[in-house]
Amino acid sequence: MKPDARQNEPRESWPLALPGKPFRTLLRFNRPYLRAYLTGSALAVVFVVISLVMPLVIRATVQGLSAGDLGTNRLWVFFWILLGTSVAAGVARYFQRTLMIGASRDFEYDLRNAYFRQLQRLSASFFQRMPTGDLMARATSDINQARDFVGPGVMGSVDMIRLPFTLGMMLYLSVQLTLYALLPLPALTVLVYFFVRFMNRQSKIVQEIYAELSTRVQENLAGARVVKAFGIEDRETERFRLKTMEYMRANIKLAVVTSFAWPLIDLLVGVAVLLVIWQGGRLVIEDRLTLGDLTAFLITMIMLAWPLIQFGWVLTLYQRGAVSMNRLSTVLNETPEIIDGPRTVPDAHVTAGRIQFEGVSFRFPAPPETAADASRPPAPDRPWAVEEVSLEVPAGTTLAIVGPTGSGKSTLLSLLCREFEPQAGRILLDGQPLETIPIRTLRRALGCVPQDVFIFSESIRENIRLGRPGATDGEILRAVRVAGFLADLQEMPQGLDTLLGERGVNLSGGQKQRLALSRALVCDPAILLLDDTLSSVDTRTEELILRELRGYMAGRTSIIVSHRISSIRHAHKIIVLADGHIVERGTHDQLVALDGLYARLHRRQLLETHLEEDP
């Protein structure tokens, strides 16, 4: 199957990973290419059989020369036979490599796409406990290591087919010399056992350090402006140097043993050759073996030496591939916490936008336990992020949420978007529990602008129409105008086609927020969620944007999270959160009159505004 025919296959059609069973996982991924591997193995047999003709031809040549009855014509016949077998063996070898290496590349394509598709399916909690650098290391180094085993590694293993054929030829030529040639085999078996154990352990260490190194690089590149702002370039460079040194030493330790394995196997093969020459020479002198048989036996034995020497290399690929496939399997076997389940109604949809929270409680999961934590007493339960929250947002109205930092404001929006599932209570949308609405349908109905705005390294146009690829320039410009980003856009060198740097590095914080707001507005969502969206713009710009937004939000359900009272004073209803509980609710005037937490926040911000305006 060609790659372009597979690119749209659903993830569910792919084999699942089996943690702790790397070879069964590899087999499942490579099942579509079994014919290529079997054909390649058959060609390896053809290659070996053809190659074994050569010692027989050389034996006949040496015997003819020894007897003095080898004429020129017969010599030419042997020449052409040797040439023909070499060409035939080369052709078989070529197609074997093409088939098997090609199949390994197809496997790499499948594995890489399955890994990326799995990352897209996983829930937010997974990314909170897995460093980005570690995931990047698995996507690059680990996939390459797995492919190296499936390609060159499997091909090298298949080459071991020549062992029984070659041993059969050796036994045919001389049983006694074959026994001498096999004398080093027990020592080789013991050495291989210890090499395998060490390389497995050390390969895992190398891959884990590489993941830490990738995390260090990723964090420094993403936080380059912070590093420069604090002038810690030298410190970060030194920390990177130390981690690189650790990685280098771990690799050298693995390389030392690997490099030792090859010459040691070569030495044992050399010892076997010396034993054969010594014993074979004695048998020739005693007239118990012909010179032609000895020559053919030595050539056959040299043919046996290469797969034995190659064995050390295959072992290295095997160990690295097994460790890497186990690391990939832990991700591939992760079960998303947020999925369409048995209760999902495929044709459910959101129309009016009425929202209800009924006794909702949620606490964030504890971080994964490390080996050092295992011996400690269990930690107490994490505090509730939100607890027993009940509220209703009628369709077409605006709810505002305020409260101190860490009071649970953003958590409520995350629960509504089904980034997490509440541990108690339920959330309904248009009277339907969230879990009955298909995730894709739910999220298309929600236009969410989070606190942490992410800008892709694309043009402004592509960033704005991210959730609606078919949006026209007219629709984009209308969203840009409402978001207060039009004046900034007009100053851009290429307008909507202006390319943005990584994470929007060439935009200010306020520009990023307004671009993200444009991105949500252009999708024309049924429900608009603004999580402190205008925190990075000045109050004057905020007032202009809010004026435009009030017209846009008319008849549309909206939830606004903000620290600024000025952003939410016109909301139909305001709730005040503290320590995950709703402590106050009402309109702006009602809450000011209540003289509680909201009133204190209001007075504080009025004072701050007065001090800013009165120099």
XYZ file of C-alpha atoms in Angstrom:
615
model
C 0.000 0.000 0.000
C 1.448 3.345 -1.008
C 1.755 6.126 1.599
C -0.728 8.414 -0.181
C -3.369 5.690 0.066
C -2.903 5.428 3.833
C -2.764 9.050 4.848
C -6.476 9.358 5.645
C -6.871 6.075 7.555
C -8.534 6.502 10.978
C -6.372 5.889 14.032
C -8.665 3.061 15.184
C -7.548 0.924 12.219
C -3.978 0.859 13.448
C -2.576 -1.845 15.727
C -2.397 -0.985 19.389
C 0.929 -0.925 21.182
C 1.781 -3.517 23.804
C 3.967 -2.017 26.580
C 6.738 -4.384 27.617
C 6.351 -6.411 24.404
C 8.275 -4.430 21.794
C 8.528 -7.261 19.268
C 4.824 -8.040 19.281
C 4.172 -4.328 18.778
C 6.665 -4.217 15.913
C 5.034 -7.279 14.382
C 1.613 -5.644 14.482
C 2.855 -2.505 12.791
C 4.755 -4.509 10.156
C 1.992 -6.999 9.375
C 0.986 -5.131 6.156
C 4.552 -5.563 4.889
C 4.987 -9.224 5.791
C 5.084 -10.204 2.105
C 8.027 -7.860 1.487
C 9.939 -9.325 4.443
C 9.197 -12.906 3.396
C 10.226 -12.197 -0.203
C 13.394 -10.541 1.052
C 14.100 -13.584 3.230
C 13.574 -15.897 0.232
C 16.014 -13.788 -1.776
C 18.484 -14.090 1.098
C 18.237 -17.878 0.751
C 18.804 -17.562 -3.012
C 21.817 -15.356 -2.330
C 23.282 -17.903 0.110
C 22.660 -20.914 -2.156
C 24.254 -19.154 -5.124
C 27.189 -18.037 -2.976
C 27.825 -21.638 -1.870
C 28.448 -22.616 -5.483
C 31.653 -20.587 -5.381
C 33.576 -22.803 -2.886
C 32.692 -25.888 -4.957
C 33.943 -24.252 -8.171
C 37.140 -23.129 -6.449
C 37.635 -26.641 -5.027
C 37.343 -28.094 -8.533
C 39.789 -25.491 -9.840
C 42.388 -26.196 -7.117
C 42.050 -29.951 -7.571
C 42.465 -29.574 -11.319
C 45.558 -27.455 -10.873
C 46.997 -29.937 -8.333
C 46.398 -32.847 -10.695
C 47.786 -30.885 -13.660
C 44.832 -31.736 -15.904
C 43.093 -28.303 -15.941
C 43.049 -26.917 -19.462
C 42.410 -23.382 -20.623
C 38.888 -24.158 -21.838
C 37.913 -25.689 -18.525
C 39.471 -22.731 -16.667
C 37.323 -20.340 -18.727
C 34.252 -22.383 -17.824
C 35.038 -22.001 -14.119
C 35.667 -18.271 -14.652
C 32.270 -17.728 -16.259
C 30.523 -19.808 -13.586
C 32.119 -17.690 -10.847
C 31.236 -14.474 -12.663
C 27.661 -15.628 -13.235
C 27.163 -16.638 -9.606
C 28.593 -13.312 -8.414
C 26.202 -11.349 -10.649
C 23.211 -13.512 -9.652
C 24.080 -13.190 -5.954
C 24.444 -9.405 -6.364
C 21.027 -9.109 -8.043
C 19.377 -11.187 -5.296
C 21.122 -9.080 -2.664
C 19.986 -5.841 -4.329
C 16.300 -6.794 -4.418
C 16.486 -8.175 -0.884
C 17.760 -4.821 0.405
C 15.247 -2.849 -1.669
C 12.299 -4.840 -0.354
C 13.299 -4.981 3.296
C 14.642 -1.427 3.671
C 11.615 -0.142 1.732
C 9.271 -2.004 4.090
C 11.077 -0.508 7.092
C 10.524 2.979 5.654
C 6.824 2.216 5.252
C 6.788 1.054 8.876
C 8.476 4.302 9.914
C 5.802 6.274 8.022
C 3.032 4.336 9.768
C 4.615 4.596 13.210
C 5.342 8.316 12.914
C 1.781 9.098 11.820
C 0.258 6.807 14.455
C 2.359 8.507 17.144
C 1.369 12.009 16.036
C -2.297 11.024 15.686
C -2.193 9.572 19.195
C -0.780 12.829 20.574
C -3.694 14.677 18.979
C -6.166 12.378 20.757
C -4.674 12.555 24.243
C -6.204 14.711 26.957
C -4.769 17.835 28.554
C -3.737 15.952 31.712
C -1.306 13.831 29.699
C 0.606 16.900 28.510
C 0.742 18.258 32.044
C 2.800 15.268 33.180
C 4.882 14.610 30.039
C 7.628 17.111 29.135
C 7.506 18.356 25.556
C 11.191 17.555 25.054
C 10.592 13.936 26.057
C 7.752 13.636 23.546
C 9.985 15.204 20.883
C 12.763 12.718 21.648
C 10.345 9.842 21.140
C 9.108 11.383 17.882
C 12.655 11.666 16.495
C 15.349 9.492 18.067
C 13.129 6.637 19.276
C 11.279 6.260 15.972
C 14.603 6.266 14.096
C 16.019 3.613 16.448
C 12.937 1.431 15.954
C 13.236 1.768 12.182
C 16.947 0.907 12.269
C 16.085 -2.353 13.964
C 13.225 -3.198 11.585
C 15.316 -2.287 8.523
C 19.058 -2.989 8.803
C 18.543 -4.991 12.001
C 16.017 -7.439 10.581
C 17.976 -7.688 7.345
C 21.088 -8.518 9.350
C 19.105 -11.112 11.294
C 17.815 -12.639 8.053
C 21.411 -12.877 6.868
C 21.873 -15.389 9.672
C 20.027 -17.783 7.332
C 23.387 -18.464 5.794
C 24.555 -20.124 9.030
C 22.765 -23.499 8.599
C 23.517 -23.582 4.857
C 27.156 -22.737 5.412
C 27.468 -25.250 8.240
C 25.922 -27.884 6.007
C 28.531 -27.190 3.315
C 31.294 -27.313 5.940
C 30.063 -30.682 7.207
C 29.919 -31.927 3.632
C 33.537 -30.903 3.068
C 34.933 -32.129 6.425
C 33.177 -33.159 9.631
C 36.411 -33.063 11.622
C 37.319 -29.511 10.555
C 33.758 -28.353 11.290
C 34.091 -29.549 14.891
C 37.322 -27.550 15.258
C 35.640 -24.488 13.759
C 32.831 -24.690 16.344
C 35.070 -24.940 19.404
C 34.830 -21.162 20.266
C 30.996 -21.252 20.081
C 30.305 -21.819 23.855
C 32.492 -18.842 24.784
C 30.690 -16.744 22.156
C 27.290 -17.688 23.626
C 28.287 -16.613 27.158
C 29.707 -13.306 25.917
C 26.595 -12.544 23.897
C 24.399 -13.114 26.957
C 26.308 -10.536 29.024
C 26.498 -8.080 26.121
C 22.722 -8.217 25.636
C 21.997 -7.532 29.300
C 24.379 -4.591 29.478
C 23.326 -3.025 26.180
C 19.637 -3.191 27.108
C 20.226 -1.369 30.378
C 22.634 1.194 28.898
C 20.475 1.872 25.830
C 17.584 2.814 28.102
C 19.820 5.217 30.039
C 21.033 6.834 26.802
C 17.489 7.381 25.511
C 16.301 8.856 28.809
C 19.203 11.314 28.941
C 18.526 12.257 25.320
C 14.911 13.026 26.280
C 16.134 15.303 29.095
C 18.518 17.001 26.666
C 15.692 17.587 24.185
C 13.557 19.076 26.942
C 16.377 21.446 27.877
C 16.760 22.625 24.270
C 13.003 23.002 23.724
C 12.543 25.052 26.893
C 15.448 27.363 26.093
C 14.272 27.976 22.547
C 10.694 28.628 23.656
C 11.884 30.842 26.514
C 14.708 32.590 24.670
C 13.340 36.037 25.525
C 13.173 35.188 29.233
C 16.731 33.846 29.193
C 17.998 37.045 27.584
C 15.886 39.278 29.814
C 17.522 37.809 32.928
C 20.979 37.620 31.366
C 21.400 33.920 32.183
C 22.747 32.804 28.789
C 26.044 31.637 30.336
C 24.290 29.693 33.079
C 21.963 27.951 30.614
C 24.902 27.206 28.325
C 26.765 25.603 31.228
C 23.719 23.542 32.247
C 23.345 22.385 28.659
C 27.063 21.532 28.498
C 26.803 19.397 31.633
C 23.759 17.542 30.310
C 25.512 17.019 26.965
C 28.542 15.707 28.806
C 26.319 13.234 30.668
C 24.796 12.130 27.355
C 28.227 11.798 25.762
C 29.561 9.677 28.641
C 26.534 7.385 28.559
C 26.996 6.947 24.803
C 30.713 6.318 25.167
C 30.040 3.693 27.822
C 27.654 1.955 25.440
C 30.054 2.393 22.527
C 32.969 0.921 24.504
C 31.106 -2.313 25.157
C 29.681 -2.393 21.631
C 33.110 -1.779 20.144
C 34.541 -4.491 22.386
C 31.914 -6.985 21.211
C 32.829 -6.738 17.528
C 36.608 -7.353 17.841
C 35.990 -10.100 20.408
C 33.697 -11.941 18.009
C 36.270 -11.302 15.270
C 38.973 -12.720 17.554
C 36.984 -15.873 18.232
C 36.401 -16.306 14.493
C 40.140 -15.808 13.918
C 40.945 -18.438 16.529
C 38.571 -20.832 14.790
C 40.269 -20.130 11.412
C 43.708 -20.789 12.933
C 42.501 -24.087 14.391
C 41.119 -25.103 10.994
C 44.326 -24.143 9.171
C 46.456 -26.026 11.714
C 44.302 -29.160 11.723
C 43.493 -28.965 8.004
C 47.151 -28.536 7.067
C 48.006 -31.615 9.099
C 45.268 -33.618 7.352
C 46.545 -32.496 3.907
C 50.097 -33.475 4.844
C 48.836 -36.868 6.006
C 46.949 -37.244 2.695
C 43.625 -37.539 4.538
C 42.227 -34.339 2.974
C 42.777 -32.788 -0.454
C 44.104 -29.271 -0.878
C 40.971 -28.413 -2.836
C 38.746 -29.506 0.064
C 40.792 -27.432 2.530
C 40.653 -24.363 0.254
C 36.895 -24.723 -0.232
C 36.408 -25.225 3.516
C 38.371 -22.065 4.357
C 36.374 -20.014 1.823
C 33.117 -21.391 3.239
C 34.270 -20.636 6.759
C 35.078 -17.031 5.790
C 31.530 -16.796 4.441
C 30.388 -17.954 7.889
C 32.553 -15.351 9.643
C 30.685 -12.304 8.327
C 27.268 -13.111 9.899
C 29.044 -13.918 13.176
C 30.856 -10.559 13.111
C 27.631 -8.851 12.048
C 25.915 -10.422 15.030
C 27.377 -7.804 17.404
C 25.993 -4.976 15.258
C 22.563 -6.606 15.104
C 22.596 -6.961 18.887
C 23.152 -3.217 19.246
C 20.281 -2.409 16.906
C 18.083 -4.946 18.681
C 18.658 -3.458 22.128
C 18.199 0.149 21.044
C 15.151 -0.750 18.989
C 13.549 -2.655 21.886
C 14.118 0.200 24.351
C 12.830 2.787 21.870
C 9.751 0.747 20.968
C 8.898 0.348 24.647
C 9.160 4.122 25.119
C 6.904 4.711 22.110
C 4.458 2.068 23.335
C 3.885 3.913 26.608
C 2.526 6.845 24.575
C 0.700 4.778 21.951
C -1.025 2.782 24.687
C -2.213 5.840 26.630
C -5.992 5.979 26.830
C -7.435 9.483 26.370
C -9.469 10.517 29.369
C -11.849 12.620 27.279
C -13.433 10.604 24.465
C -16.764 10.035 22.793
C -18.194 7.188 24.847
C -21.299 4.968 24.933
C -23.464 7.876 26.082
C -22.475 10.094 23.148
C -25.326 10.902 20.770
C -23.783 11.229 17.281
C -26.323 13.742 15.975
C -26.428 15.896 19.143
C -25.796 19.583 18.478
C -25.705 22.954 20.227
C -28.194 25.633 19.153
C -29.372 27.986 21.912
C -26.306 27.874 24.175
C -27.889 27.473 27.633
C -25.267 26.370 30.179
C -25.857 24.669 33.527
C -23.362 23.608 36.217
C -24.947 21.266 38.769
C -22.884 20.604 41.905
C -19.619 20.484 39.943
C -16.447 19.609 41.855
C -13.001 19.071 40.377
C -9.434 18.663 41.576
C -6.402 18.400 39.330
C -4.691 14.997 39.240
C -1.566 14.507 41.312
C 1.750 14.483 39.423
C 3.075 11.006 38.529
C 4.864 9.233 41.373
C 8.608 8.831 41.051
C 10.757 6.062 42.503
C 11.828 8.419 45.288
C 8.193 9.089 46.224
C 7.323 5.400 46.527
C 8.931 5.041 49.971
C 7.219 8.144 51.387
C 3.810 8.130 53.084
C 0.943 8.912 50.698
C 0.346 12.626 50.181
C -3.014 14.081 51.248
C -5.608 14.642 48.555
C -5.048 17.751 46.465
C -7.446 20.605 47.274
C -10.524 21.143 45.134
C -9.996 23.587 42.282
C -13.771 24.115 42.226
C -16.228 22.595 44.701
C -20.025 22.243 44.580
C -20.410 24.912 41.895
C -23.981 25.310 40.658
C -25.027 28.045 38.234
C -27.041 28.621 35.099
C -26.306 30.836 32.111
C -29.497 31.379 30.082
C -29.098 31.294 26.315
C -28.103 34.634 24.808
C -26.836 36.150 28.078
C -23.396 37.093 29.334
C -21.923 35.677 32.526
C -18.854 37.253 34.077
C -16.548 35.457 36.511
C -14.184 37.345 38.814
C -12.120 36.399 41.802
C -8.593 36.235 43.180
C -5.834 34.325 41.389
C -6.275 30.553 41.801
C -9.946 30.782 42.721
C -11.016 28.415 39.896
C -12.130 30.822 37.157
C -10.191 29.252 34.286
C -10.954 25.772 35.621
C -14.673 26.299 35.003
C -13.977 27.140 31.360
C -11.679 24.104 31.006
C -14.450 21.867 32.339
C -16.962 23.399 29.936
C -14.560 22.715 27.033
C -14.130 19.129 28.333
C -10.397 19.460 28.735
C -11.021 17.710 32.046
C -13.930 15.764 33.547
C -15.415 16.809 36.908
C -15.123 14.288 39.721
C -18.623 15.178 40.921
C -21.678 16.855 39.481
C -22.437 17.444 35.840
C -22.458 20.151 33.177
C -25.319 20.524 30.688
C -25.472 22.391 27.413
C -28.945 23.060 26.046
C -30.166 20.494 28.567
C -27.762 17.825 27.307
C -24.960 16.434 29.523
C -21.601 17.303 27.955
C -20.637 13.641 27.578
C -23.618 13.078 25.248
C -22.353 15.711 22.786
C -19.596 14.583 20.366
C -16.351 16.299 21.359
C -15.819 17.785 17.898
C -19.380 19.170 17.844
C -18.957 20.628 21.337
C -15.692 22.382 20.630
C -16.896 23.781 17.314
C -19.768 25.361 19.205
C -17.353 27.025 21.651
C -15.164 29.969 20.703
C -12.518 29.960 23.422
C -9.735 32.514 23.894
C -7.479 31.099 26.672
C -5.107 32.996 28.931
C -2.062 31.393 27.338
C -2.397 32.458 23.710
C -0.548 30.259 21.223
C 0.391 31.665 17.813
C 1.588 29.340 15.050
C 4.511 30.080 12.717
C 2.150 30.838 9.854
C 0.704 33.944 8.212
C -1.780 36.118 10.090
C -4.501 34.837 7.759
C -3.755 31.177 8.563
C -3.638 31.899 12.294
C -7.023 33.648 12.266
C -8.829 31.049 10.191
C -7.302 28.150 12.115
C -10.694 26.853 13.264
C -12.467 27.733 10.017
C -10.159 27.144 7.033
C -12.794 28.257 4.541
C -13.252 31.753 6.014
C -13.091 34.514 3.391
C -10.941 37.626 3.727
C -14.092 39.663 4.286
C -15.121 37.470 7.226
C -11.590 37.618 8.614
C -11.505 41.421 8.416
C -14.877 41.715 10.180
C -13.557 39.567 13.040
C -10.335 41.608 13.098
C -12.310 44.852 13.347
C -14.440 43.599 16.260
C -11.284 42.375 18.049
C -9.622 45.777 17.674
C -6.781 44.335 15.608
C -7.519 46.186 12.346
C -5.209 49.164 12.941
C -2.329 46.814 13.827
C -3.032 44.698 10.758
C -2.902 47.711 8.472
C 0.594 48.486 9.756
C 1.832 44.987 8.970
C 4.150 44.889 5.921
C 2.091 42.298 4.042
C -1.273 42.566 5.772
C -2.950 39.197 6.253
C -0.039 37.488 4.478
C 2.505 38.698 7.064
C 4.393 35.707 8.424
C 4.635 35.423 12.190
C 7.602 34.068 14.085
C 7.517 31.122 16.441
C 4.752 31.640 19.034
C 4.140 35.077 17.486
C 7.466 36.444 18.686
C 7.091 39.518 16.438
C 3.790 40.512 18.113
C 3.233 42.239 21.437
C 1.220 40.578 24.184
C -1.832 42.701 23.393
C -1.570 41.974 19.665
C -1.416 38.248 20.368
C -4.557 38.454 22.490
C -6.471 40.423 19.856
C -5.352 38.044 17.097
C -6.541 35.111 19.232
C -9.853 36.899 19.791
C -10.180 37.354 16.011
C -9.519 33.630 15.611
C -12.422 32.790 17.924
C -14.812 35.357 16.408
C -14.307 34.249 12.807
C -15.661 30.783 13.746
C -19.029 32.397 14.644
C -19.454 30.141 17.725
C -22.713 29.644 19.592
C -20.894 30.281 22.884
C -17.982 32.682 23.378
C -15.504 32.042 26.215
C -13.039 34.816 27.038
C -10.462 33.959 29.684
C -8.857 37.263 30.725
C -8.595 38.011 27.017
C -7.858 41.747 27.275
C -5.406 41.702 30.182
C -2.507 42.902 27.976
C -4.278 45.871 26.330
C -4.661 49.341 27.795
C -7.985 50.440 29.255
C -8.835 52.745 26.342
C -8.331 49.986 23.757
C -10.240 47.627 26.032
C -13.246 49.963 26.083
C -13.268 50.173 22.270
C -13.074 46.389 21.916
C -15.778 45.811 24.537
C -18.075 48.223 22.722
C -17.655 46.216 19.509
C -17.976 42.933 21.376
C -21.275 43.908 23.012
C -22.808 44.200 19.570
C -21.261 40.881 18.509
C -22.388 39.086 21.683
C -25.984 40.322 21.486
C -28.147 37.205 21.480
C -25.084 34.984 21.933
C -24.148 33.160 25.159
C -20.856 34.441 26.545
C -18.703 33.802 29.585
C -16.034 36.356 30.419
C -13.311 35.696 32.975
C -11.477 38.843 33.994
C -9.574 40.554 36.769
C -10.751 43.946 35.525
C -14.153 45.079 36.731
C -14.367 47.408 33.728
C -14.429 44.375 31.419
C -17.472 42.757 33.011
C -19.627 45.473 34.594
C -22.183 45.229 31.748
C -22.631 41.443 32.052
C -26.141 40.145 32.722
C -24.854 38.202 35.735
C -21.581 38.191 37.658
C -20.312 35.469 39.981
C -17.414 35.894 42.389
C -15.202 32.869 43.097
C -12.964 32.354 46.122
C -11.151 29.081 46.893
C -13.233 27.243 44.306
C -16.616 28.344 45.718
C -19.147 30.888 44.485
C -19.240 33.454 47.274
C -21.279 36.185 45.558
C -23.536 36.458 42.523
C -25.661 39.204 40.953
C -25.363 42.224 38.666
C -22.640 44.850 38.982
C -24.871 47.262 40.958
C -26.146 44.492 43.233
C -22.636 43.279 44.057
C -21.340 46.797 44.717
C -24.245 47.374 47.066
C -23.508 44.059 48.806
C -20.136 45.531 49.894
C -18.372 42.179 49.795
C -15.354 40.836 47.903
C -16.558 42.221 44.559
C -17.045 45.706 46.038
C -13.518 45.631 47.504
C -12.056 44.629 44.135
C -14.075 47.403 42.476
C -12.863 50.089 44.894
C -9.247 48.936 44.586
C -9.358 49.146 40.793
C -11.039 52.564 40.884
C -8.211 53.780 43.094
C -5.563 52.296 40.771
C -7.205 53.982 37.767
C -7.353 57.315 39.603
C -3.666 57.114 40.534
C -2.711 56.307 36.925
C -4.699 59.259 35.566
C -3.575 61.755 38.241
C 0.232 62.128 38.002
